Short mmCIF file of C-alpha atoms in Angstrom, two decimals:
data_model
loop_
_atom_site.label_atom_id
_atom_site.label_comp_id
_atom_site.label_asym_id
_atom_site.label_seq_id
_atom_site.Cartn_x
_atom_site.Cartn_y
_atom_site.Cartn_z
CA MET A 2 -11.16 -0.45 4.65
CA ALA A 3 -9.68 -3.79 3.63
CA GLU A 4 -6.14 -2.68 2.80
CA HIS A 5 -3.99 0.35 2.12
CA THR A 6 -0.38 1.47 2.52
CA VAL A 7 1.44 3.54 5.11
CA LYS A 8 5.03 4.72 5.18
CA ILE A 9 6.81 4.10 8.50
CA ASN A 10 10.43 5.26 8.87
CA GLY A 11 10.87 5.20 5.12
CA THR A 12 9.40 1.71 4.66
CA GLU A 13 6.15 1.30 2.75
CA TYR A 14 3.90 -1.18 4.58
CA LEU A 15 0.80 -2.83 3.18
CA VAL A 16 -1.83 -2.72 5.94
CA LYS A 17 -4.56 -5.37 5.75
CA TYR A 18 -7.63 -5.71 7.92
CA THR A 19 -8.47 -9.39 8.07
CA THR A 20 -9.82 -12.17 10.24
CA LYS A 21 -6.87 -14.30 9.09
CA VAL A 22 -4.36 -13.15 11.71
CA PRO A 23 -2.05 -15.91 12.99
CA GLY A 24 -3.30 -17.68 16.13
CA LYS A 25 -5.38 -15.52 18.46
CA GLU A 26 -3.28 -12.45 17.77
CA TRP A 27 -4.76 -8.98 17.40
CA GLY A 28 -2.31 -8.21 14.61
CA SER A 29 1.12 -8.90 13.18
CA CYS A 30 3.94 -7.01 11.51
CA THR A 31 6.67 -8.33 9.27
CA HIS A 32 10.26 -7.13 9.49
CA PRO A 33 10.76 -3.82 7.66
CA HIS A 34 13.51 -5.34 5.50
CA GLU A 35 11.36 -8.16 4.13
CA PRO A 36 10.50 -7.87 0.42
CA GLU A 37 6.84 -6.96 1.06
CA PRO A 38 6.49 -5.45 4.55
CA THR A 39 2.98 -6.13 5.81
CA ILE A 40 0.91 -5.27 8.85
CA LEU A 41 -2.16 -7.41 9.55
CA ILE A 42 -4.87 -6.09 11.85
CA ASN A 43 -7.67 -8.26 13.21
CA SER A 44 -10.76 -6.82 11.53
CA ARG A 45 -13.01 -7.94 14.39
CA LYS A 46 -11.49 -5.40 16.77
CA ARG A 47 -13.25 -2.09 17.42
CA GLY A 48 -12.73 1.06 19.46
CA ALA A 49 -9.79 1.08 21.88
CA ASP A 50 -9.03 -2.55 21.00
CA LEU A 51 -8.57 -1.57 17.35
CA LEU A 52 -6.45 1.44 18.32
CA TYR A 53 -4.34 -0.86 20.50
CA ALA A 54 -3.75 -3.30 17.62
CA ILE A 55 -2.91 -0.57 15.10
CA SER A 56 -0.52 1.30 17.41
CA HIS A 57 1.13 -1.96 18.51
CA GLU A 58 1.87 -3.18 15.00
CA MET A 59 2.88 0.24 13.66
CA LEU A 60 5.31 0.66 16.56
CA HIS A 61 6.87 -2.67 15.59
CA GLY A 62 7.24 -1.29 12.07
CA ALA A 63 8.78 1.95 13.34
CA ALA A 64 11.15 0.41 15.89
CA TRP A 65 11.59 -3.29 15.23
CA GLU A 66 14.32 -3.52 17.89
CA LEU A 67 11.96 -2.64 20.77
CA SER A 68 10.98 -5.51 23.05
CA GLU A 69 7.47 -6.95 22.89
CA GLU A 70 6.98 -5.79 26.49
CA THR A 71 7.79 -2.18 25.57
CA VAL A 72 5.55 -2.20 22.50
CA THR A 73 2.72 -3.76 24.52
CA ALA A 74 3.05 -1.26 27.38
CA TYR A 75 3.09 1.73 25.01
CA SER A 76 0.12 0.54 22.95
CA ALA A 77 -1.96 -0.27 26.03
CA ALA A 78 -1.22 3.13 27.59
CA LEU A 79 -1.95 5.00 24.35
CA SER A 80 -5.26 3.27 23.67
CA LYS A 81 -6.45 3.73 27.27
CA TYR A 82 -5.41 7.38 27.31
CA ILE A 83 -7.02 8.31 24.01
CA PHE A 84 -10.31 6.71 25.06
CA ARG A 85 -10.65 8.96 28.13
CA PRO A 86 -13.78 11.10 27.67
CA GLU A 87 -11.86 14.38 27.98
CA VAL A 88 -9.37 13.30 25.29
CA LEU A 89 -12.13 12.10 22.97
CA ASP A 90 -13.80 15.50 23.47
CA ARG A 91 -10.60 17.31 22.46
CA LEU A 92 -10.26 15.05 19.42
CA GLN A 93 -13.94 15.70 18.67
CA LEU A 94 -14.56 11.94 18.60
CA ARG A 95 -16.59 11.34 21.73
CA ARG A 96 -19.90 10.94 19.94
CA THR A 97 -18.53 8.59 17.31
CA LEU A 98 -16.47 6.23 19.49
CA LYS A 99 -17.73 3.83 22.10
CA ARG A 100 -15.87 2.65 25.15
CA PRO A 101 -14.72 -0.95 24.56
CA LYS A 102 -15.52 -4.07 26.53
CA ASN A 103 -12.73 -4.85 28.93
CA ASP A 104 -11.39 -7.82 26.94
CA ASP A 105 -7.87 -6.49 26.39
CA PRO A 106 -5.40 -9.24 27.38
CA HIS A 107 -2.59 -6.65 27.40
CA GLN A 108 -3.74 -4.65 30.44
#
């Protein structure tokens, strides 16, 4: 799963999983009007941390005008909620997903 594309609000983004994310970031997203819109996701992330990074960057792609604080709050809430055992059971993912270490700087 190195790279693929996803359409967000009519914009085709190239999504890349890489260790070459700027700084210590978990991911990054370019402006939807740039010539080659790209989302980078830190490939070292797993579980809820990976879900956090994906939802965070895709929300930037969907609603670029939202503040970083809003995007962070939404992504943190979503990843925590989905990783509740009862939600994982409903998604039929409980056996395949592990609860992450508590290293999320966005809590």
